[in-house]
XYZ file of C-alpha atoms in Angstrom:
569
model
C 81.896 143.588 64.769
C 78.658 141.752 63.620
C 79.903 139.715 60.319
C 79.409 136.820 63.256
C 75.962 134.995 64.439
C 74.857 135.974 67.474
C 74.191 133.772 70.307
C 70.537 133.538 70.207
C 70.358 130.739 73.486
C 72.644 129.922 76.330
C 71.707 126.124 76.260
C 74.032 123.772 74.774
C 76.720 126.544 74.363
C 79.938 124.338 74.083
C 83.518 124.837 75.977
C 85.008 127.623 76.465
C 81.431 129.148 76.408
C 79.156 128.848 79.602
C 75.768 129.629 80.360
C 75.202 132.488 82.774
C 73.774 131.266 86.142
C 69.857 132.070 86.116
C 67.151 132.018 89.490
C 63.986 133.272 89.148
C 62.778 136.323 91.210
C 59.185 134.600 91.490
C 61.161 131.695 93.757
C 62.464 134.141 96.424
C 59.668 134.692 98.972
C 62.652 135.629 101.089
C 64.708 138.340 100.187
C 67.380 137.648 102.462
C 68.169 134.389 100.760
C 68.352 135.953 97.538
C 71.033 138.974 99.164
C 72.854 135.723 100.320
C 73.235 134.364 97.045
C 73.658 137.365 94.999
C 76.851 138.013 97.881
C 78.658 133.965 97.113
C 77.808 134.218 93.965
C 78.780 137.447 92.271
C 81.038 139.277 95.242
C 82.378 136.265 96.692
C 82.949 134.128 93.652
C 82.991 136.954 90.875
C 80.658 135.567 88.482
C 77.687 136.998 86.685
C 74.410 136.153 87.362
C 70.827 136.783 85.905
C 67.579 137.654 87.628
C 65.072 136.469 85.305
C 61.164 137.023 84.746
C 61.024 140.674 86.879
C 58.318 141.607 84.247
C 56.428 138.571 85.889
C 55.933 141.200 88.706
C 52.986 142.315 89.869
C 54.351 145.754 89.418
C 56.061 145.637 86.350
C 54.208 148.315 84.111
C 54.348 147.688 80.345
C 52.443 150.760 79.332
C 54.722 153.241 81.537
C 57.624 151.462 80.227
C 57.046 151.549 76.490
C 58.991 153.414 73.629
C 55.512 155.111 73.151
C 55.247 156.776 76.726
C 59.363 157.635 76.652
C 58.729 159.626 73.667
C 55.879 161.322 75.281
C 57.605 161.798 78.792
C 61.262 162.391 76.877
C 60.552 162.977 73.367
C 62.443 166.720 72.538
C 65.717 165.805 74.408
C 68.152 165.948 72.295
C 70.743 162.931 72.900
C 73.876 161.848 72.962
C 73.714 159.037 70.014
C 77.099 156.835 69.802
C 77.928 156.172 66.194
C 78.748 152.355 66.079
C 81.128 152.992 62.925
C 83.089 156.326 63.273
C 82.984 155.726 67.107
C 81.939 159.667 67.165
C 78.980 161.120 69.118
C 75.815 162.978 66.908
C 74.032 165.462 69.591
C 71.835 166.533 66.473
C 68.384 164.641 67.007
C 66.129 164.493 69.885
C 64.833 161.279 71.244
C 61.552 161.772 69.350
C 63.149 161.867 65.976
C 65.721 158.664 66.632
C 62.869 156.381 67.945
C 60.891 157.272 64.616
C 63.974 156.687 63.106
C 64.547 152.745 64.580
C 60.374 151.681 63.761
C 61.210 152.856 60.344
C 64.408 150.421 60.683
C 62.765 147.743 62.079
C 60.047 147.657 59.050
C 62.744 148.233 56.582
C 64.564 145.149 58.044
C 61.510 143.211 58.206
C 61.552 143.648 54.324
C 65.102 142.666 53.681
C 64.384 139.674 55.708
C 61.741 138.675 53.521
C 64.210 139.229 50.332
C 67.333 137.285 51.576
C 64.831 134.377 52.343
C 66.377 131.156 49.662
C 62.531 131.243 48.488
C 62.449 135.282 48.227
C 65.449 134.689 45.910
C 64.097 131.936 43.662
C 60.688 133.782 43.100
C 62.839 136.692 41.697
C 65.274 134.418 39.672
C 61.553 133.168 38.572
C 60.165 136.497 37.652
C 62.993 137.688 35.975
C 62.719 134.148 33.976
C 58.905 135.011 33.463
C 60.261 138.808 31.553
C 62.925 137.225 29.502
C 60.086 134.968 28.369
C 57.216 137.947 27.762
C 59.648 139.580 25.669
C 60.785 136.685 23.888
C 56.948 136.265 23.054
C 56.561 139.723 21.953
C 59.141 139.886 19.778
C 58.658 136.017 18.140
C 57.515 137.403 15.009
C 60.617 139.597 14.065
C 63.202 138.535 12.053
C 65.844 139.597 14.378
C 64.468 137.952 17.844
C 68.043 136.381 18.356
C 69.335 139.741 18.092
C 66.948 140.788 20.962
C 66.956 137.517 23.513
C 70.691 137.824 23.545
C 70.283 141.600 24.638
C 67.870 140.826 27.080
C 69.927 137.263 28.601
C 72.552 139.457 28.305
C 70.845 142.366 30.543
C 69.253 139.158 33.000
C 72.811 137.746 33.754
C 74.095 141.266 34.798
C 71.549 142.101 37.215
C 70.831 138.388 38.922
C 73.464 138.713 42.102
C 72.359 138.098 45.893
C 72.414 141.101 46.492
C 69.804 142.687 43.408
C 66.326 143.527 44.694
C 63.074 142.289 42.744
C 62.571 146.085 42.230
C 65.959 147.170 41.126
C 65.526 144.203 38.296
C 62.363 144.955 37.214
C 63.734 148.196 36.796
C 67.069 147.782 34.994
C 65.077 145.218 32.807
C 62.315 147.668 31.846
C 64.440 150.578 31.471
C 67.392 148.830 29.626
C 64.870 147.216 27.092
C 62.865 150.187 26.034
C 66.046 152.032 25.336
C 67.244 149.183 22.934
C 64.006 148.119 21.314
C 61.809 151.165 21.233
C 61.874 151.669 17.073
C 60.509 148.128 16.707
C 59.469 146.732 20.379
C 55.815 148.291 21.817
C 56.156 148.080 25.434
C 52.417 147.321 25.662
C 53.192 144.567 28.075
C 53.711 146.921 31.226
C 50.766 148.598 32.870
C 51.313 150.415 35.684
C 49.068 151.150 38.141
C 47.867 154.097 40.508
C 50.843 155.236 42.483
C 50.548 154.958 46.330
C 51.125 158.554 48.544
C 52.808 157.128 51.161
C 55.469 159.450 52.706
C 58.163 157.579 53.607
C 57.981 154.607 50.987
C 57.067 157.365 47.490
C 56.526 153.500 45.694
C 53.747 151.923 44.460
C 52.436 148.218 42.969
C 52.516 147.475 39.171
C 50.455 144.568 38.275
C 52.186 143.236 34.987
C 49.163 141.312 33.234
C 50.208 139.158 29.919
C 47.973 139.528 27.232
C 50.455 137.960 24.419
C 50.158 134.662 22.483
C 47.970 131.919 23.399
C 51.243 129.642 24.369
C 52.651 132.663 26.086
C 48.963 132.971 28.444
C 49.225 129.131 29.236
C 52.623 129.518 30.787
C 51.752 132.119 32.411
C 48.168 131.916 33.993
C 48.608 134.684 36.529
C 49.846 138.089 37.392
C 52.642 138.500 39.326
C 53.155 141.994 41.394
C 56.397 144.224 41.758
C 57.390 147.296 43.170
C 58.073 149.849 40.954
C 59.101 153.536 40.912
C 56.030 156.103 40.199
C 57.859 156.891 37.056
C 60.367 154.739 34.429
C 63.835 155.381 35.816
C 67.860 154.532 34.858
C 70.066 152.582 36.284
C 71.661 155.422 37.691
C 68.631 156.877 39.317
C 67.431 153.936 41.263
C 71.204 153.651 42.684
C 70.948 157.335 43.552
C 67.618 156.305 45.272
C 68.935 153.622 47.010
C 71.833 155.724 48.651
C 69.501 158.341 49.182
C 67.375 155.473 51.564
C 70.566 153.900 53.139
C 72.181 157.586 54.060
C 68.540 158.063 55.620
C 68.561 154.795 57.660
C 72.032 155.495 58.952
C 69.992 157.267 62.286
C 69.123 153.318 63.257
C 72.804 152.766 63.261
C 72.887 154.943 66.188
C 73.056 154.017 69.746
C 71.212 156.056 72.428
C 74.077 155.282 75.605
C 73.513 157.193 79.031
C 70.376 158.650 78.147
C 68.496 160.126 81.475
C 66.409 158.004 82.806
C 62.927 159.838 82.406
C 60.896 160.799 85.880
C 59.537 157.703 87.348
C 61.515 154.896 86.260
C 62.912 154.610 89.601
C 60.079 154.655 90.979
C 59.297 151.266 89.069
C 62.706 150.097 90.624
C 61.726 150.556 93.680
C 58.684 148.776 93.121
C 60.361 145.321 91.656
C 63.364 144.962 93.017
C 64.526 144.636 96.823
C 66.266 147.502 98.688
C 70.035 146.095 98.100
C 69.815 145.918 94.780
C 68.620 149.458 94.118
C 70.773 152.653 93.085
C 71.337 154.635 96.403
C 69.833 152.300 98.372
C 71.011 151.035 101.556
C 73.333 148.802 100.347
C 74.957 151.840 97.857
C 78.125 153.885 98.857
C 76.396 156.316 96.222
C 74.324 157.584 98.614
C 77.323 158.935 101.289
C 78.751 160.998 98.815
C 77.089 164.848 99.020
C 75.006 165.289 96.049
C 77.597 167.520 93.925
C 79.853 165.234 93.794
C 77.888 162.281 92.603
C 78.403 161.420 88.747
C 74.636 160.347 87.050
C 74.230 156.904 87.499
C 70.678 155.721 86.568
C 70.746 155.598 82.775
C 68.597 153.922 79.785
C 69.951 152.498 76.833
C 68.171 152.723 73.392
C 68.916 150.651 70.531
C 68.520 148.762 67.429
C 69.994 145.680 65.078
C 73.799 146.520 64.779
C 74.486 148.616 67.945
C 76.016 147.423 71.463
C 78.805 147.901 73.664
C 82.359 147.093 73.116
C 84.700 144.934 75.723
C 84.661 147.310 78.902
C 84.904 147.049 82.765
C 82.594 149.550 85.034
C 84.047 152.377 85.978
C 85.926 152.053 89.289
C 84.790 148.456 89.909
C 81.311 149.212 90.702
C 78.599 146.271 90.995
C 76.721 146.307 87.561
C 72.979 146.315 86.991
C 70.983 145.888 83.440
C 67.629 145.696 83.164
C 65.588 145.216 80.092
C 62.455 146.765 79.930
C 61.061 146.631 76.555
C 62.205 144.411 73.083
C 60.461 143.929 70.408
C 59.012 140.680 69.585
C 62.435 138.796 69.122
C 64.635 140.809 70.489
C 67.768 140.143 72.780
C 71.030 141.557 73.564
C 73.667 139.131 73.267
C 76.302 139.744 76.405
C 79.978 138.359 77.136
C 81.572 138.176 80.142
C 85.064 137.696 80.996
C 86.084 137.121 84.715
C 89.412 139.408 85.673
C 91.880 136.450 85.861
C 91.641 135.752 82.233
C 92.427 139.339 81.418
C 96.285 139.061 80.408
C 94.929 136.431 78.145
C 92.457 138.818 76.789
C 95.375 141.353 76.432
C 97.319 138.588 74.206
C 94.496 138.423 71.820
C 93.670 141.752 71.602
C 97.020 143.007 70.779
C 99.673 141.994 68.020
C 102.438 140.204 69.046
C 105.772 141.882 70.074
C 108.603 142.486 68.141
C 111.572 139.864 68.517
C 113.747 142.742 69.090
C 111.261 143.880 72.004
C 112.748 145.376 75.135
C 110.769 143.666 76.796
C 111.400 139.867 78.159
C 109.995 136.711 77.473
C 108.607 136.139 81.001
C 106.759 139.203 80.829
C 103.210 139.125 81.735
C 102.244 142.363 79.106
C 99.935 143.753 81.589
C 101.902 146.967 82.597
C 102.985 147.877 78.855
C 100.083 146.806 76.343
C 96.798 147.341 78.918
C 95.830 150.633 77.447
C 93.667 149.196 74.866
C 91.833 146.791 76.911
C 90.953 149.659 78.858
C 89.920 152.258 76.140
C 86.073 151.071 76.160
C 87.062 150.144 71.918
C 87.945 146.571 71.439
C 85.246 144.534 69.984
C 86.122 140.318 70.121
C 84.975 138.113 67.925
C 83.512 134.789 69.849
C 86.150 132.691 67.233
C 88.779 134.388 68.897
C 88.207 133.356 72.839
C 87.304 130.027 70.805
C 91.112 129.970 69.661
C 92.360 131.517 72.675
C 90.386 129.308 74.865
C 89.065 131.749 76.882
C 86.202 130.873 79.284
C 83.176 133.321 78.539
C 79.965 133.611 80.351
C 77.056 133.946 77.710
C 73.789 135.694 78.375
C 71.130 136.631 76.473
C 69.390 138.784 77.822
C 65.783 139.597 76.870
C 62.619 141.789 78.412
C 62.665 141.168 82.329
C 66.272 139.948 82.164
C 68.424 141.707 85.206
C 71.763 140.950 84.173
C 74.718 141.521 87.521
C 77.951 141.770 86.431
C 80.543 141.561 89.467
C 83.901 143.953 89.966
C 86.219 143.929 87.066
C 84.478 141.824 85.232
C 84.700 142.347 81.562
C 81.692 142.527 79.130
C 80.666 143.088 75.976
C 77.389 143.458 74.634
C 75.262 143.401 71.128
C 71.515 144.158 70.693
C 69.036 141.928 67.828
C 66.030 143.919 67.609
C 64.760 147.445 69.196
C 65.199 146.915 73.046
C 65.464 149.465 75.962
C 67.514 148.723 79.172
C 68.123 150.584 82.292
C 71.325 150.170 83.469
C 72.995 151.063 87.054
C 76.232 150.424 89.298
C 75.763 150.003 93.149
C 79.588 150.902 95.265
C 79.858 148.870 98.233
C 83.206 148.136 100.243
C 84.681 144.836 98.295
C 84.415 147.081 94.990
C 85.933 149.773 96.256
C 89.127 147.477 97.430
C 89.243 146.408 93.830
C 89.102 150.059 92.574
C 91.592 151.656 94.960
C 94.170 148.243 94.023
C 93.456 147.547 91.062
C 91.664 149.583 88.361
C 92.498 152.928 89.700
C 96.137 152.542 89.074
C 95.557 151.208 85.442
C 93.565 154.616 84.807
C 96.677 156.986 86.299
C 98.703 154.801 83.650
C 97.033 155.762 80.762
C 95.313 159.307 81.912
C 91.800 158.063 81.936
C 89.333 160.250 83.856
C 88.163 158.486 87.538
C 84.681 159.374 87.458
C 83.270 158.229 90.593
C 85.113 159.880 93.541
C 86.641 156.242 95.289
C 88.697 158.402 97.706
C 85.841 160.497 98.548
C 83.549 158.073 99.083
C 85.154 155.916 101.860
C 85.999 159.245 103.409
C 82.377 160.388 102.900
C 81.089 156.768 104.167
C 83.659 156.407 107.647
C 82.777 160.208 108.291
C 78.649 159.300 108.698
C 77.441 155.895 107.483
C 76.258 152.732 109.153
C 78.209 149.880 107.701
C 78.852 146.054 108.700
C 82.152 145.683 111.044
C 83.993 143.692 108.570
C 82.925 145.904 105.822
C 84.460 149.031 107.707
C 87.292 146.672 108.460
C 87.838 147.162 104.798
C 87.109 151.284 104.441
C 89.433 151.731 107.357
C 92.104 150.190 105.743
C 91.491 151.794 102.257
C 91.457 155.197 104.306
C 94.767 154.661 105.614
C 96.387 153.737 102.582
C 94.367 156.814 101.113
C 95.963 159.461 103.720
C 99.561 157.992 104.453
C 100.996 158.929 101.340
C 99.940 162.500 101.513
C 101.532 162.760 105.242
C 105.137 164.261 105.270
C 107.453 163.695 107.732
C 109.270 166.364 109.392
C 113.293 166.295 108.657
C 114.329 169.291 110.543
C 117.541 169.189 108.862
C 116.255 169.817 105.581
C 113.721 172.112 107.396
C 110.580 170.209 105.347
C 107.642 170.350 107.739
C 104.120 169.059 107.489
C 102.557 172.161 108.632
C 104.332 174.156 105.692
C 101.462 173.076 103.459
C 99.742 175.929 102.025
C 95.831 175.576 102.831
C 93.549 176.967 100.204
C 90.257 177.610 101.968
C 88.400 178.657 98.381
C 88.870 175.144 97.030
C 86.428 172.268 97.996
C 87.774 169.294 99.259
C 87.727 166.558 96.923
C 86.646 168.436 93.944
C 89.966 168.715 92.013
C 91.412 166.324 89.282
C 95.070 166.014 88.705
C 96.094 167.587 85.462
C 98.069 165.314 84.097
C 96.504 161.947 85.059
C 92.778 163.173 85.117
C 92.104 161.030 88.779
C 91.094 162.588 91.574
C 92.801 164.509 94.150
C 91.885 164.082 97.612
C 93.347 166.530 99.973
C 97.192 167.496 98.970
C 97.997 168.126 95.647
C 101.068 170.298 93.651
C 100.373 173.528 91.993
C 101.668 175.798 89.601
C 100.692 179.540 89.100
C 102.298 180.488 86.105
C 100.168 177.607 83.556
C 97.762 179.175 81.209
C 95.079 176.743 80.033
C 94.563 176.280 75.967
C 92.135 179.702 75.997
C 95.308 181.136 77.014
C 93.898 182.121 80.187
C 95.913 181.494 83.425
C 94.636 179.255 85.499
C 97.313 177.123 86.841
C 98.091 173.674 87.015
C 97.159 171.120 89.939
C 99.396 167.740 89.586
C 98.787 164.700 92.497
C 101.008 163.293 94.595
C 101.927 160.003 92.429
C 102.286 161.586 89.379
C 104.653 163.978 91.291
C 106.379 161.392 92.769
C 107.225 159.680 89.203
C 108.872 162.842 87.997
C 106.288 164.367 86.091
C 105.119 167.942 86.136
C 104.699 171.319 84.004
C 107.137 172.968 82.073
C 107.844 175.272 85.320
C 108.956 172.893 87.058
C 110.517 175.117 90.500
C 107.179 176.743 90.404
C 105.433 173.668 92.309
C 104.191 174.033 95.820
C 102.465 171.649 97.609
C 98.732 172.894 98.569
C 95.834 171.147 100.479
C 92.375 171.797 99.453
C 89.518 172.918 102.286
C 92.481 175.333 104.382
C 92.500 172.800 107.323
């Protein structure tokens, strides 16, 4: 997922690539205007949008918001680190130990840029030129130097790749040699010197000084330094070494995703950014929801060279917010962003092409029956792809001060350069909960994916004690009818079904259950079994909504159903 260059600028980004809309939060001495064109811009038009230079604020706080001060506010949480190549989670090492872990990647990477440099490269090609010659010289007066500058070209061609390290050569060269020419070679030519204590490194500097032949001095008239082990080692060993060092870096692979935001950092919010844009703020549907029943929100993400996020939407439509507070000198997050109506497209590109013998027809748009993997949170794209495909794509890069907005459905994906931090939110207002409730919550009945978020409750939550705009609860009254009319029954005497024949089950919370077999929520009315054990073989029923009931699904006892309603009203 990173064999390709990252964008590293969003000027002169050519079709289907477009730069991101930026305005400055400096030019908006009034706040309303800036509400207005946050609302055409990303609600009314959909697109993304970046507030830049909020660390130009007079109450932006570098020191607070440091990797330094999170490890001392938040430094023995243990975290939930995302493993960017088995896609599994490690819950092993505490915040402390995985940003020690991403300085000690940075400086390692700070080395291997130095070694893939074209001039890195030719000074080791050079140095390992300069040994071939030393022991060349040092052999010159035996009778059987062809023998030995044939071993030793033969040893130099071996170990000269791209990929070979000035240390492991010095080391294959030095080992390799002694081995074949100890009974008649002295090895005088190699001095080391005093070995270096340093913890994490365990190398130190050998100064190899030529003290040869006259002709051999004049050619070369200096010393040339290169890491080598404290001791003579094999082949063998320094690969050991080296796997030993790469199965220690692996930590910086990690990525720190939903990580608590520590005490304060909203605080700082509150302090940069305007009212509207805040999480639970007045302009948050959040904030009507009773407290146990709101999922976290407010989260940092923590992260190195190599990690990101792959193609995703926000949960339930919500407004997204991204904020980077601290990067290294360099550093930027590379985003994507994909507006909604190119998503079948998306879907063509990220799947295989059917079968000729498909069921399905030609005219077919593939949304219904291939989605799923769009919406699994695990598809990476490759920019040459929505090249091919043609796909327009919003760049951004995003670095310190950056606030990126991405609007409702939009999909995004995301890649880090560098050690940067971001805080990261989602604001619910009325236009993304239309979306939800339409669009995205349907998908995630589909294909059994959790809800999250509590859409239903929320514009019940928000009508039952919330100020709103008139056309805005134009729009929750609407939702709420559409949320309630399918769980009304109409009485058919005949059949002697009646509405009032629900049973009401006072000990369950309203709004707190999830449908078994879908995982979204349940509002009021739901099915339920009594005879389901759950997988500790415990019984503890079975609760199945309305619409999966209505497509003909349910549990294995399936005249057991009855209808309930949760609260007993």
């Amino acid at each position: 997922m990173f064999t390709q260059k990252l964008f590293n600028n969003e000027k002169g980004v050519k079709q289907p690539f477009c730069a991101v809309k930026r305005v400055d939060l400096s030019d908006y001495t009034d706040i309303q205007a800036l509400y207005n064109d946050i609302q055409k811009h990303c609600v009314n038009d959909g697109l993304p949008l970046v507030i830049a230079n909020v660390n130009t604020h007079s109450e932006w706080d570098n020191e607070f918001l440091s990797l330094e001060n999170l490890v001392k506010i938040k430094g023995d949480s243990v975290l939930d680190l995302y493993n960017m190549k088995t896609r599994s989670v490690d819950k092993k090492h505490s915040l402390g130990t995985y940003v020690t872990a991403l300085k000690k990647s940075r400086s390692e990477e700070n080395k291997d840029s130095i070694s893939k440099d074209p001039s890195s490269i030719h000074s080791q090609q050079t140095q390992t030129k300069i040994n071939r010659e030393l022991f060349d010289a040092s052999v010159s007066n035996n009778h059987e130097e062809s023998t030995y500058t044939k071993a030793v070209d033969t040893i130099i061609e071996s170990i000269i790749t791209p990929a070979t390290t000035p240390l492991e050569s010095s080391s294959v060269i030095r080992s390799t040699i002694e081995k074949r020419l100890s009974e008649t070679v002295s090895m005088d030519i190699f001095s080391t010197s005093s070995s270096s204590t340093h913890e994490s490194d365990n190398e130190h500097t050998t100064k190899h000084s030529i003290s040869s032949t006259e002709s051999v001095s004049t050619t070369m008239s200096m010393s040339t330094t290169i890491k080598t082990s404290t001791t003579p080692t094999t082949t063998t060993t320094t690969q050991t070494n080296s796997l030993k060092q790469r199965k220690k870096a692996t930590l910086s692979n990690l990525y720190g995703k939903d990580i608590s935001c520590p005490d304060g950092y909203d605080e700082i919010l509150k302090k940069l950014l305007p009212d509207f844009l805040l999480s639970l703020g007045n302009h948050d549907l959040f904030a009507c929801l009773p407290e146990y029943l709101r999922a976290e929100n407010l989260m940092c993400y923590l992260g190195s060279t190599g990690t990101g996020t792959a193609l995703h939407r926000d949960l339930c439509a919500t407004f997204g917010h991204n904020l980077m507070t601290y990067g290294d000198p360099g550093a930027y997050s590379e985003w994507l962003v994909i507006e909604d109506c190119y998503r079948n497209d998306l879907i063509r590109v990220l799947h295989a092409p059917k079968p000729k013998h498909s069921k399905y027809n030609e005219e077919d748009t593939m949304e219904d029956h291939t989605s799923s993997f769009i919406e699994s949170d695990q598809a990476w794209i490759k920019p040459k792809i929505l090249r091919a495909a043609n796909i327009k794509t919003h760049v951004i890069v995003q670095r310190p001060g950056d606030l990126v907005l991405i609007p409702s459905l939009c999909y995004h994906q995301v890649r880090n350069r560098g050690i940067s931090m971001k805080i990261a939110w989602n604001r619910v207002t009325p236009y993304s909960l239309e979306k939800a409730l339409r669009h995205q919550v349907p998908i995630y009945q589909s294909i059994a994916r959790p809800e999250t978020y509590k859409c239903k409750s929320i514009v019940h939550c928000t009508l039952e004690g919330s100020d709103i705009f008139l056309d805005e609860c134009r729009i929750m009254l609407n939702l709420y009818r559409e949320i309630v009319v399918p769980e009304l029954i109409e009485d058919i005497p005949s059949e002697e079904v009646y509405d009032k024949g629900v049973k009401a089950i006072s000990e369950v919370e309203p709004h707190t259950l999830t449908c078994d077999f879908c995982r979204c929520d349940i509002f009021m009315r739901y099915y339920h079994c009594e005879k389901c054990y759950n997988n500790d073989n415990k019984l503890e029923g079975y609760d199945m909504c309305l619409h999966c009931y209505s497509q003909g699904r349910c549990c294995q006892h399936m005249d057991s159903m009855t209808m309930h309603q949760a609260g007993g009203q």
